[in-house]
Structures are given as C-alpha cells and as structure tokens.
XYZ file of C-alpha atoms in Angstrom:
673
model
C 150.719 31.998 204.564
C 153.528 30.738 207.016
C 153.115 27.995 209.062
C 151.727 29.001 212.590
C 153.852 26.057 214.037
C 157.132 28.099 212.854
C 156.274 31.318 214.559
C 158.158 32.272 217.758
C 156.667 30.887 221.123
C 158.014 34.058 222.412
C 154.726 36.323 223.300
C 156.827 39.367 223.265
C 158.092 38.803 219.464
C 155.292 40.490 217.450
C 154.784 40.748 213.669
C 157.374 43.287 213.415
C 160.631 41.794 213.129
C 162.398 45.128 214.181
C 161.192 44.870 217.614
C 163.520 41.905 218.072
C 166.493 43.033 215.849
C 169.133 42.212 218.175
C 171.894 42.961 215.852
C 170.643 46.578 215.350
C 173.689 48.989 215.554
C 176.015 46.208 214.186
C 175.110 46.489 210.455
C 173.517 48.506 207.988
C 170.601 47.499 205.595
C 171.140 47.556 201.962
C 169.324 46.815 199.023
C 167.957 43.271 198.268
C 169.976 41.074 196.152
C 168.534 38.455 193.735
C 169.772 35.544 191.400
C 168.778 36.639 188.113
C 170.906 33.669 186.024
C 168.477 31.043 186.710
C 166.173 30.622 183.967
C 162.296 30.593 184.536
C 159.906 27.631 183.852
C 159.739 24.329 186.130
C 162.751 23.847 188.414
C 163.581 20.442 186.567
C 163.867 22.306 183.422
C 166.129 25.044 184.300
C 169.522 23.300 184.135
C 168.853 22.205 180.749
C 167.497 25.476 179.789
C 170.619 27.637 181.358
C 173.039 24.903 179.473
C 171.393 25.977 175.875
C 171.361 29.697 176.854
C 174.721 30.301 177.840
C 177.027 31.255 175.139
C 179.685 29.107 173.867
C 183.444 29.924 173.545
C 184.552 28.298 169.990
C 187.451 25.885 170.229
C 190.020 28.268 168.487
C 189.332 31.223 170.851
C 189.406 29.115 173.842
C 193.202 28.625 173.214
C 193.450 32.505 173.874
C 191.398 32.626 177.083
C 193.281 32.273 180.531
C 191.940 31.123 183.929
C 193.439 31.322 187.018
C 192.080 28.279 189.627
C 192.652 28.925 193.292
C 192.502 25.810 195.042
C 192.965 22.395 193.559
C 190.704 20.065 195.906
C 187.908 18.222 194.397
C 186.069 21.326 193.099
C 189.052 22.997 191.619
C 191.001 20.113 190.568
C 187.918 18.727 188.561
C 187.359 22.185 187.024
C 190.826 22.913 186.051
C 191.081 19.522 184.486
C 187.818 19.854 182.595
C 188.668 23.493 181.553
C 192.165 22.560 180.533
C 190.590 19.641 178.276
C 188.353 22.269 176.672
C 190.933 24.057 175.674
C 191.345 27.109 177.894
C 194.710 28.214 179.360
C 194.657 27.335 183.049
C 196.818 28.365 185.911
C 196.182 26.743 189.224
C 197.681 27.335 192.752
C 197.570 25.587 195.836
C 199.453 26.044 199.252
C 200.051 22.357 199.530
C 203.279 20.518 198.043
C 201.135 18.596 195.808
C 197.168 18.703 194.817
C 196.828 15.322 196.243
C 197.188 16.958 199.675
C 194.047 19.104 199.288
C 191.709 18.668 202.586
C 189.324 16.969 200.199
C 191.267 13.995 200.876
C 190.244 13.721 204.270
C 186.621 12.967 203.443
C 185.930 9.219 204.443
C 181.950 8.033 204.390
C 180.818 8.622 200.800
C 179.177 10.613 197.926
C 175.615 10.830 197.362
C 173.904 10.204 193.947
C 170.424 9.412 192.936
C 171.243 6.345 191.277
C 168.437 4.430 193.144
C 170.534 1.226 192.903
C 168.856 -0.600 195.832
C 165.212 0.185 194.428
C 164.438 1.717 197.313
C 162.606 4.593 196.104
C 165.231 7.096 195.704
C 164.804 9.503 192.799
C 166.356 12.851 191.853
C 163.502 14.748 193.653
C 164.113 12.912 196.724
C 167.535 13.866 196.609
C 166.707 17.445 196.195
C 163.928 17.113 198.885
C 166.070 15.603 201.194
C 168.928 18.476 200.888
C 166.275 21.151 201.110
C 164.582 19.703 204.359
C 168.128 18.643 205.631
C 169.066 22.448 205.245
C 166.035 23.434 207.340
C 164.733 24.982 204.339
C 167.505 27.994 204.193
C 169.230 26.835 200.973
C 168.279 27.948 197.012
C 166.010 25.583 195.574
C 167.301 26.052 191.821
C 170.973 24.977 192.899
C 169.919 22.290 195.049
C 167.681 20.752 192.159
C 170.543 21.062 189.802
C 173.008 19.289 192.280
C 170.553 16.243 192.418
C 170.420 16.087 188.891
C 174.112 16.178 188.354
C 174.932 13.675 190.697
C 173.924 10.659 188.555
C 176.852 11.972 186.127
C 179.397 12.099 188.829
C 179.378 8.274 189.507
C 179.668 7.243 185.851
C 182.448 9.857 185.690
C 184.443 8.787 188.491
C 184.018 5.008 187.752
C 185.502 5.783 184.264
C 188.374 7.187 185.802
C 188.754 3.989 187.943
C 187.779 5.325 191.192
C 187.360 1.988 193.349
C 183.926 2.273 194.959
C 182.749 -0.843 196.778
C 181.001 -3.395 195.179
C 178.320 -5.991 195.922
C 179.135 -9.540 195.523
C 177.761 -9.407 191.971
C 179.890 -6.724 190.830
C 177.312 -4.048 191.095
C 178.290 -0.567 192.698
C 177.267 -0.734 196.563
C 175.516 1.871 198.870
C 174.838 2.612 202.334
C 172.547 5.380 204.148
C 173.897 8.636 205.746
C 172.208 10.717 208.229
C 168.910 12.550 207.415
C 167.532 10.480 204.579
C 165.781 6.608 204.555
C 167.331 5.457 201.348
C 170.962 3.919 200.401
C 172.534 6.311 198.001
C 176.002 6.927 199.436
C 178.562 5.470 197.131
C 181.756 4.815 199.184
C 185.351 3.412 198.841
C 185.448 2.201 202.707
C 186.413 4.973 204.498
C 188.751 6.534 201.951
C 186.139 8.057 199.684
C 187.588 11.567 199.337
C 191.290 10.192 198.860
C 190.143 8.025 195.931
C 187.845 10.694 194.206
C 190.786 13.014 194.623
C 193.086 10.998 193.297
C 190.798 10.462 190.196
C 190.557 14.252 189.543
C 194.463 14.754 190.302
C 194.934 12.228 187.545
C 192.835 14.157 185.090
C 194.744 17.435 186.278
C 198.040 15.784 185.571
C 196.733 14.706 182.207
C 195.936 18.289 181.230
C 199.391 19.351 182.940
C 201.375 16.880 180.746
C 199.216 18.438 177.853
C 200.337 21.833 178.438
C 196.785 23.433 179.057
C 197.139 23.402 182.621
C 200.174 25.202 184.404
C 200.546 24.158 188.398
C 201.660 26.067 190.837
C 202.053 24.542 194.262
C 203.365 26.062 197.615
C 201.756 29.183 196.680
C 199.192 31.147 198.720
C 196.915 33.684 197.402
C 197.108 36.429 199.484
C 195.478 39.326 197.371
C 192.646 39.619 194.599
C 193.169 41.905 191.525
C 190.285 43.922 190.487
C 190.615 45.971 187.372
C 187.644 48.306 186.378
C 185.178 46.219 188.305
C 186.173 42.902 187.051
C 188.440 40.049 188.860
C 191.458 39.875 186.876
C 194.109 38.350 188.753
C 195.645 37.302 191.888
C 198.827 38.163 194.275
C 200.313 34.946 195.491
C 203.329 34.197 197.758
C 205.898 31.670 197.070
C 205.814 30.039 200.201
C 209.202 28.491 199.445
C 211.190 31.427 198.442
C 208.996 34.272 199.881
C 208.539 36.035 196.581
C 205.285 37.629 195.834
C 204.068 37.114 192.308
C 201.713 38.726 189.975
C 199.543 36.376 187.820
C 196.973 37.928 185.600
C 194.071 36.237 183.432
C 190.364 36.743 182.086
C 189.162 35.122 184.855
C 189.445 34.096 188.375
C 187.927 30.748 190.054
C 188.119 30.296 194.061
C 187.868 26.779 195.185
C 189.630 27.405 198.102
C 187.439 25.372 200.479
C 185.944 26.311 203.885
C 186.776 28.508 207.154
C 185.978 25.699 209.930
C 189.567 26.684 211.452
C 188.275 30.298 212.525
C 187.312 27.814 215.510
C 190.871 26.746 216.103
C 189.884 23.349 216.997
C 188.148 21.593 213.933
C 188.342 18.774 211.780
C 189.943 20.540 209.196
C 193.392 20.382 208.226
C 195.582 23.054 210.190
C 196.372 24.685 206.766
C 192.797 25.627 205.917
C 191.990 29.156 206.186
C 189.424 31.920 204.697
C 192.335 34.109 203.157
C 191.358 33.755 199.367
C 187.628 34.239 199.848
C 188.105 36.955 202.606
C 190.405 39.079 200.378
C 187.964 38.820 197.539
C 185.172 39.699 200.177
C 187.236 43.063 200.859
C 187.282 43.754 197.300
C 183.380 43.397 196.814
C 182.263 39.792 196.901
C 179.360 39.401 199.383
C 180.078 36.891 201.979
C 176.382 34.862 202.522
C 175.627 33.283 205.453
C 178.801 33.245 207.433
C 177.393 31.904 210.733
C 176.167 28.696 208.936
C 178.572 26.055 210.502
C 178.240 22.280 210.206
C 178.724 20.761 213.425
C 179.823 17.073 212.792
C 178.454 14.178 215.676
C 181.119 11.667 215.292
C 184.415 13.050 216.222
C 187.168 11.961 218.756
C 186.548 14.092 221.682
C 188.978 16.649 222.944
C 191.656 15.054 225.216
C 193.198 18.104 226.622
C 194.380 21.855 226.001
C 197.399 20.594 224.179
C 195.338 19.610 220.912
C 195.694 21.693 217.784
C 193.085 20.277 215.836
C 190.451 17.246 215.970
C 189.961 14.185 214.252
C 186.698 12.895 212.382
C 185.088 9.478 212.581
C 183.222 9.182 209.199
C 179.150 9.551 209.731
C 179.085 5.942 208.208
C 179.630 4.544 211.215
C 176.272 5.406 212.231
C 174.852 2.878 209.705
C 175.751 0.012 212.324
C 176.776 1.859 215.554
C 174.264 2.381 218.111
C 174.625 5.995 220.142
C 174.082 5.640 224.194
C 174.785 7.111 227.139
C 173.987 6.128 230.806
C 170.946 6.435 232.017
C 172.340 7.096 235.513
C 175.367 9.964 235.902
C 176.870 7.617 238.427
C 177.656 5.230 235.567
C 179.621 7.603 233.687
C 183.134 6.593 234.958
C 182.254 2.555 234.567
C 183.512 0.713 232.033
C 180.786 0.558 229.460
C 180.999 -3.391 229.150
C 180.100 -3.414 232.617
C 176.828 -1.261 232.284
C 173.756 -3.549 231.683
C 171.435 -3.048 228.736
C 168.545 -1.909 230.766
C 170.943 1.134 232.058
C 171.905 2.179 228.941
C 169.889 5.063 227.182
C 170.024 5.094 223.128
C 168.759 8.626 223.197
C 168.447 9.035 219.244
C 166.444 5.722 218.986
C 164.357 7.104 222.007
C 163.671 10.915 220.653
C 163.709 9.932 216.988
C 162.222 6.493 216.557
C 161.830 7.171 212.729
C 165.591 7.993 212.095
C 167.214 6.925 214.959
C 170.976 6.645 214.996
C 170.499 8.627 211.220
C 169.144 11.918 212.102
C 171.032 14.549 210.432
C 174.380 15.678 212.065
C 172.900 18.851 213.633
C 170.183 16.972 215.465
C 172.731 14.383 216.638
C 175.109 16.849 217.740
C 172.753 18.952 219.856
C 171.299 15.966 221.389
C 175.000 14.415 222.218
C 175.520 18.191 223.956
C 172.606 17.764 225.968
C 173.142 14.395 227.259
C 176.461 15.592 228.526
C 175.185 19.142 229.736
C 172.883 16.524 231.947
C 175.956 15.250 233.210
C 175.681 11.637 231.634
C 178.397 12.480 229.246
C 181.374 9.363 229.375
C 185.101 9.593 229.159
C 188.056 11.398 230.950
C 187.249 14.691 232.388
C 188.225 17.744 230.666
C 187.929 21.065 232.341
C 185.749 19.239 235.020
C 183.245 18.227 232.116
C 182.713 14.358 230.519
C 182.322 15.546 226.788
C 181.623 11.905 224.858
C 179.096 9.448 224.288
C 179.142 6.228 223.054
C 179.212 4.865 219.629
C 178.796 1.013 220.014
C 179.287 -1.737 217.494
C 178.779 -4.824 219.937
C 175.453 -5.632 218.622
C 176.548 -5.176 214.730
C 179.430 -7.678 215.622
C 177.240 -10.096 217.086
C 174.559 -9.841 214.294
C 177.177 -9.508 211.040
C 180.510 -11.117 212.831
C 183.828 -9.243 212.896
C 184.786 -9.768 209.115
C 181.592 -7.854 207.952
C 182.442 -4.927 210.168
C 186.122 -4.842 209.412
C 185.270 -4.915 205.521
C 183.155 -2.144 206.130
C 184.965 0.310 208.493
C 188.101 -1.529 209.230
C 190.485 1.396 208.510
C 188.147 3.783 210.402
C 188.637 1.288 213.377
C 192.193 1.097 212.995
C 192.834 4.781 212.945
C 190.477 5.387 215.865
C 192.847 2.498 218.017
C 195.911 4.399 216.742
C 194.757 7.850 218.166
C 193.212 6.690 221.433
C 194.979 3.519 222.353
C 191.509 1.839 222.680
C 190.108 -0.914 220.538
C 186.619 -0.225 219.168
C 185.931 -3.858 218.261
C 186.304 -4.405 222.051
C 185.290 -1.269 223.642
C 182.684 1.250 222.279
C 184.243 3.960 220.458
C 183.700 7.468 222.304
C 182.447 10.208 220.213
C 181.631 13.991 220.439
C 180.318 16.815 218.017
C 183.199 19.196 216.547
C 183.215 21.962 213.904
C 183.415 20.002 210.753
C 182.319 22.002 207.286
C 180.724 25.601 206.633
C 177.643 26.151 204.663
C 178.397 29.869 204.337
C 180.788 31.236 201.807
C 180.738 33.989 199.121
C 177.768 34.786 197.476
C 177.077 33.382 193.958
C 174.497 33.272 191.144
C 173.090 30.068 189.544
C 176.259 30.194 187.219
C 178.743 30.461 190.290
C 179.483 34.062 189.706
C 180.185 36.389 192.911
C 179.213 39.878 192.899
C 182.269 40.625 191.364
C 182.185 39.895 187.756
C 184.707 37.768 186.530
C 185.218 35.984 189.975
C 183.430 32.624 189.996
C 183.449 30.418 193.051
C 182.952 26.674 193.513
C 182.677 23.759 196.114
C 182.765 24.898 199.804
C 184.011 28.234 199.457
C 180.475 29.334 197.831
C 177.459 29.204 200.011
C 175.182 27.730 197.476
C 173.705 24.183 197.963
C 173.257 23.276 201.690
C 171.317 25.724 203.509
C 171.505 25.707 207.221
C 172.983 22.166 207.632
C 174.432 19.724 205.101
C 173.787 16.178 204.869
C 176.441 13.751 205.190
C 178.025 12.851 201.691
C 177.044 15.884 200.073
C 180.213 17.879 200.089
C 182.061 15.799 197.707
C 179.034 15.735 195.468
C 179.076 19.384 195.472
C 182.634 19.916 194.884
C 182.658 17.380 191.874
C 179.580 18.573 190.628
C 180.529 22.121 190.536
C 183.917 21.012 188.904
C 183.135 18.730 186.506
C 179.751 19.837 185.354
C 178.265 23.051 186.270
C 181.032 25.660 186.469
C 182.587 24.717 182.773
C 178.951 25.112 181.573
C 178.257 28.460 183.185
C 181.759 30.267 182.852
C 181.743 29.890 179.187
C 178.677 32.484 179.162
C 181.173 35.088 180.872
C 183.988 34.247 178.528
C 182.253 34.449 175.637
C 183.088 38.062 175.544
C 186.776 37.751 176.166
C 189.913 37.866 175.583
C 189.478 40.855 177.448
C 191.914 43.784 177.305
C 195.525 42.683 178.074
C 196.127 43.998 181.534
C 200.117 44.926 182.410
C 201.512 44.523 185.880
C 202.014 48.331 186.008
C 198.307 48.946 185.778
C 197.207 50.852 189.159
C 195.097 48.423 190.211
C 197.487 45.613 190.100
C 200.354 47.793 191.802
C 197.729 48.514 194.614
C 196.857 44.909 195.281
C 200.602 43.901 195.411
C 201.434 46.936 197.662
C 198.579 45.979 199.895
C 199.947 42.593 200.155
C 203.471 43.844 200.864
C 202.387 46.043 203.721
C 200.619 43.606 205.458
C 203.482 41.123 205.371
C 206.151 43.707 206.321
C 203.876 45.111 209.622
C 203.942 41.571 210.744
C 207.710 40.899 210.193
C 208.607 44.306 211.691
C 205.881 44.079 214.700
C 207.838 43.828 218.086
C 205.156 41.853 220.129
C 205.590 39.389 222.618
C 202.409 36.543 221.678
C 202.637 34.094 219.419
C 200.014 33.711 216.454
C 198.635 30.550 217.707
C 198.153 31.733 221.010
C 195.796 34.648 219.560
C 194.132 31.877 217.339
C 193.401 29.493 219.968
C 191.588 32.194 221.867
C 189.618 33.466 219.127
C 188.849 29.861 218.813
C 187.542 29.623 222.086
C 185.505 32.497 221.999
C 183.799 31.545 218.491
C 183.313 27.869 219.994
C 181.684 29.212 223.166
C 179.434 31.958 221.945
C 178.816 31.097 218.185
C 179.229 27.435 218.019
C 175.898 24.794 218.480
C 174.121 27.288 220.789
C 174.008 31.046 220.689
C 171.991 33.534 222.672
C 171.921 37.482 222.190
C 173.752 38.343 225.328
C 176.390 35.654 224.493
C 177.036 36.817 220.821
C 177.310 40.663 221.973
C 179.932 39.484 224.279
C 181.565 38.030 221.659
C 181.926 40.784 219.349
C 183.546 42.619 222.002
C 185.757 40.160 222.702
C 186.898 39.637 219.263
C 187.194 43.170 218.671
C 189.299 43.754 221.871
C 191.651 40.836 220.815
C 191.952 41.813 217.287
C 193.079 45.150 218.412
C 195.684 43.481 220.423
C 196.670 41.071 217.697
C 197.899 43.808 215.568
C 199.644 45.756 218.139
C 201.301 42.689 220.072
C 201.587 39.704 217.781
C 205.271 38.409 217.223
C 206.172 36.583 213.942
C 209.614 34.928 213.750
C 211.754 34.821 210.892
C 211.893 36.601 207.858
C 210.070 36.779 204.584
C 212.593 35.602 202.559
C 211.813 32.060 202.629
C 209.743 29.416 204.328
C 208.136 30.991 207.446
C 205.098 29.323 208.500
C 204.658 31.808 211.436
C 204.065 34.455 208.635
C 201.657 32.230 206.869
C 199.763 32.008 210.172
C 199.617 35.642 210.931
C 197.961 36.588 207.587
C 195.483 33.668 207.941
C 194.503 34.395 211.524
C 194.276 38.422 210.816
C 191.401 37.301 208.378
C 189.739 34.738 211.071
C 189.270 37.518 213.257
C 187.381 39.989 210.787
C 185.337 36.760 209.639
C 184.636 35.847 213.159
C 183.316 38.858 214.028
C 180.813 38.977 211.005
C 180.014 35.416 211.833
C 178.891 36.538 215.336
C 177.143 39.552 213.822
C 175.175 37.480 211.257
C 174.182 34.889 214.217
C 172.926 37.798 216.141
C 170.933 38.942 213.239
C 169.291 35.500 212.658
C 166.980 34.910 215.742
C 165.949 31.857 214.853
C 167.229 28.080 215.470
C 167.830 26.508 211.940
C 169.924 23.715 211.115
C 172.868 23.152 213.683
C 172.409 26.934 214.511
C 170.305 26.716 218.112
C 169.277 30.059 219.151
C 168.424 29.760 223.138
C 165.637 32.219 222.653
C 164.045 30.021 219.901
C 162.949 26.632 220.757
C 159.747 24.762 221.292
C 158.333 23.494 224.558
C 160.310 20.321 224.162
C 163.543 22.074 223.123
C 163.659 21.274 219.394
C 164.716 24.267 217.134
C 162.133 26.939 215.898
C 162.259 28.663 212.991
C 160.866 31.894 211.808
C 160.081 31.670 208.152
C 158.048 34.908 208.041
C 161.287 36.732 209.148
C 164.340 34.973 208.225
C 163.540 33.180 204.972
C 166.350 34.663 203.140
C 169.995 34.348 202.410
C 172.017 36.917 204.350
C 174.602 38.599 201.929
C 177.210 40.877 203.540
C 178.994 43.333 201.890
C 182.485 44.734 202.982
C 181.924 48.487 203.764
C 185.554 49.241 204.650
C 187.807 49.353 207.379
C 186.256 49.878 210.693
C 182.508 50.479 208.857
C 179.555 48.613 209.672
C 178.806 45.521 207.289
C 175.936 46.056 204.731
C 173.227 43.338 204.839
C 171.506 42.438 201.437
C 168.782 39.938 201.729
C 167.956 37.103 198.994
C 164.667 36.252 199.049
C 164.019 32.067 199.313
C 161.053 31.301 197.222
C 160.154 27.666 197.093
C 158.019 26.294 194.311
C 158.531 22.819 194.109
C 158.658 21.921 197.870
C 156.543 23.709 200.509
C 158.095 24.839 203.819
C 157.147 22.741 207.116
C 158.445 22.114 210.412
C 161.213 19.984 210.057
C 160.658 16.376 211.991
C 162.699 13.511 211.937
C 160.223 11.691 214.722
C-alpha cells in the first residue's frame, strides 16, 4: 500500500495516472523491462551468488578474447587494468592526450566506504540505506547493496596501490562527513581525491600496457558503434590528430565514457565531456534510462557573466566546517559580509533542517539556495539583474580550530577559490551557487552491467544503475572504482564464456554501414555553408535546458523547451559553420558532432522530465510539492526506471518501464529535518 503522505496534493490528480499524462503525444508506450541477472534470495547474498553462478573463462582462452574499452577514467582505467591483468587482450580509447587527464581527476572531496573506522554506527547496510534514501527511492535496490558491499574492498585496493589518503595522528586513515549522512565514511586526499585515485588506476593500467595485455589509443574519439547480428562487436573512432577514421573490432565493447552534464553548456564538467559514445549506442538499440536525472551541486563558484564557458566546483567537503547563510534582509545583500551582524544572518539550512543542517543532500541544499536568491536575498554581483550567490563562511571554524587546521584540510581548495575570484576565503566568506555537476541517468544496464545490446557493457557514470534521482556526495568515485575493479571483471566473464566469437572482417556490411554513417556526419559538417558557430548553438541549447529542465520544471516550461530545441536543432543542421578540414586536428569538427548528439539528448531529457510528474531528488516539479514547498513524490505512479528506446529518425521514443521493488528497505517520505 502506498504511503498517503506521498500522494499528490492536487485534488485534480486521480488514481488514474493517464488523466495527468503530460507527455502523451511525445512518446510511445513500450513493453515492460526487467533485470533478469540479479539472483534470488536476500539482498545481502545476491552478489556472492552471482559471482559463483557467472561462468568462467579459463586463462588459456582469455588470451584469445578481445575487449574494447571506451574511456579511461576511474571506471574505464580500473576495468581495463583488471581485465588486462586477468589475461584478456584489451584496447582502450580516450580523447584526452593521456588517461591521466580523464575528468575523474576533477573530483575533490572523497570516496565513500562502509569501513566504520570512526566507530560511529556505520555499516554496509547503513551505506546502502543512505544511498537509497539519498536517491529518493528511485534506484535499483540490488545494485546499490552491491555497491555498499564492494566499497570496503576499494579502500584496501587503493591503499595497496599507494594512494595517499589523509591519515590521523596515529597513522590510521581519516574520514569526514558528506551531505545526506550522519556518519563519517568519506576517505580523502585533501581536495585532490579524484586525482590521486586516478593516478593509482593509471599506474595499474600502464603496468598492463607494459605487459602487452593493453593497447592504449589516446586522442581517439568514438564516433560510431558497430553492431553485428544484434551484438556489439566494435567501434569506429576518429584519430583526432590525423583526422583518419579507424575501425576496431572485438568480442565485447565496454563504454566507460562518463556523463553528459555539458548538455547544459555551463557545468562543472571538463569542456570535452560529451554524450556521443553512449548516444551512438542508444541509436543502435541501447536503452537510455532516466535521462532527466541531473545532479545539481550546491557548492560551485557562481556565474560571473555571459563570457564563461564552464563553472568551477568547490568540494562539498567544505560543508563540514563552513556555514551557509544569506542576509535576513535583502537590503543587506550588497554589504561586505563582515559588516553584517550575526543576528542579521539567516543560516537557513540549519534553521530549516536542524538534524542535518549544512550537510543535507545536494539537491536540498541546491534548491534552498535558489529559493533564497529568488527571494532577493542572494549575494555577490548582479548578473542579468539577479544576485545568484550565498555565503559559505569559515570564520567560526577558523576561530574554533585555528587557521592551520583549516589549511591542512582545505588549503588547496581555498587557494583555487582565491585564484579564480581574487578574494581571500580565509578573510571573506566564499560565495557559492548550484550548478550542473553529475548525471544519474545513463544507458540502462542489468545487474551484470550489460546494456540492452548483448555484448555492450557500461560502467561508471555512463550507466544509470546506482544513484536514483540524486547522488550522495563522494559516491561517484566509489561507483567508478567498484564497477571497474570488482563488478565488471566478475560479470563480463559470464558473457565471454561463449567467446571467442566468429571473427568479423572490416568488409562486413554492418561494419561498412557504421563507418559510412560516421563519414556522412563528418562530411556534412565540413561541407555545410552555414553562418553560426557550434559554440553559439551549444550555449543557446544550454540556456534552454537550464531554464526549463534544470532545478525546477513545469509542464508548460518543458513543452516550450521541446519546441525550442526542435527548432534550434533544425537550424543547427542547416546553418552551422565548421571551419577547417577533416585532415587533422579540428576542434570545431569535434564539437559539432558532440553538440548534434546533445540536441537529441536534450529533447529526450525534456520528454522524460515531462513524463515524470513528480518531484524527486533534485528534480522539482512545480505542480508537485507539499504545503511547505518540499518535494512531493508519487510512488503509486512513478516508482519505476524510465528506459527509453530509440525508434528512428523523427520518430517518437518508446518508453519501457522497469518497476522498482524494495524488499530490504521501505519507501518513505524523505525528510532531513
């Protein structure tokens, strides 16, 4: 029986969800989908059972099996290293000049693990529960429990590799807290955790390159997936230095190509982050799950003007010691914050959510920051007539702990803030505001991390599986390394037990079709006689996405966004101008292909958001809120994964629903008060 507190407060919303099917006419209903790989039995036994039941490839046969890995960040790099060490023949591809430059390097605050080193009540089950609750009960229970189980192994693996985690005085690994939890389970290396973990995975990868089990192709971008007889068998890549298209074939393909937050143009992602690898797979039959689920990070340096091309993340770990506030009176918004008396400050998170205070989950902290600014109490310079910033103040922590203690914890983050803003955060409170950071949506995968295309596996942020409608802080690094080191190597072998498969030649019709499709796209961009730059289209698309499919969505806004995107996309294909040729380095050409895919993704994100007429996680639907303005879920209608199938050019997408069934936890109204 559904919780009455979770039903809509809209009296016109009846038990029949079709009466409020806002997205009717935008998609076609499809057959239900289910994960058939997760074993039966108690949730805590499923992973052990699956590892035992998964078939094994003997060591002699592994040398005959070929694997393609697209992306070499934490998920791809660790998976390639592990598969190479197991004896498989692996090819890795990344568009960066080195795997060391993968966007995983940008993660700052830490990595979660249920070690309970602080003795404060943490456990595998508590990490599992916090993740399910933090994701607003929209993640798959089996995958999340496995993630919590595997988390404890990750720390041991990384320590053995030499990752320099912070330590306490006695030499034990230190922990700190992150949003959405009441225990200390986050391991960290100052504000450089992603960089240090990536270097560990990179060293493991380089070891296998030296051993000859892994071939590394840097400055290569995947532009098409090769599917032969229904199975993923290879990729078409473009050498970004020479401009040549190359065909690479294998027994299995793994996508670990990261997230698509750059569909919003302004995000904390590296500017090269894109959706092309997963979107090319989507167009070949891989379902895209929950594409509208976007992580809005609450602690980013605010936008300073229309000149910006990206935003800068300030680690969520800062919320451990920093206090967030705005003036109580909007008239004080332009004052020096040091001149605003304590009684005139509104520590709004501590006021509204006394149990969690400044450590509420990211979606709640982000939405309340927006609310404060919408009320006119935002701080900082006006951008387009609005002050979009709140204070993150360390003065109390510096007084209590001393400046050296704060420097030891956050020194590199403070230095980065000072270099970017020209302000000293030791003397003047930081200014922060929410920004697009991570995406919880991605290609649909089963318990084995296999997509709806046999032989196509998806790891890390590129899949949808572990975070639901909102990711808890410090869980991205955890999922990437869990998938790469421990999950994928144990599940992919079940598929590869039937290999090596029939050898495919480059002359095969499916291979030729994939290559010709990639060539046609490139030739169109190079020959199009347009007048607008790729970046101008990307920025306009991003503005549409942020305005209508960002922190708050409405039916009218989403429908308007879909119309705007379709019109802009048509103009893009007719009027985009790509300078240069295809015979060498051409960043304009690279961007054109990526932005073309962002247009199609953006439209699907809006359709997905329109279909989900509820507020959950960071996805606030204006028509679905409680009397006090909090998010209101509708478990009786939307407790499912939305898995979208590509139906063809110009056709409506097909919606397949995977029902979310909870056995180890009970759905409840999410509260952090």
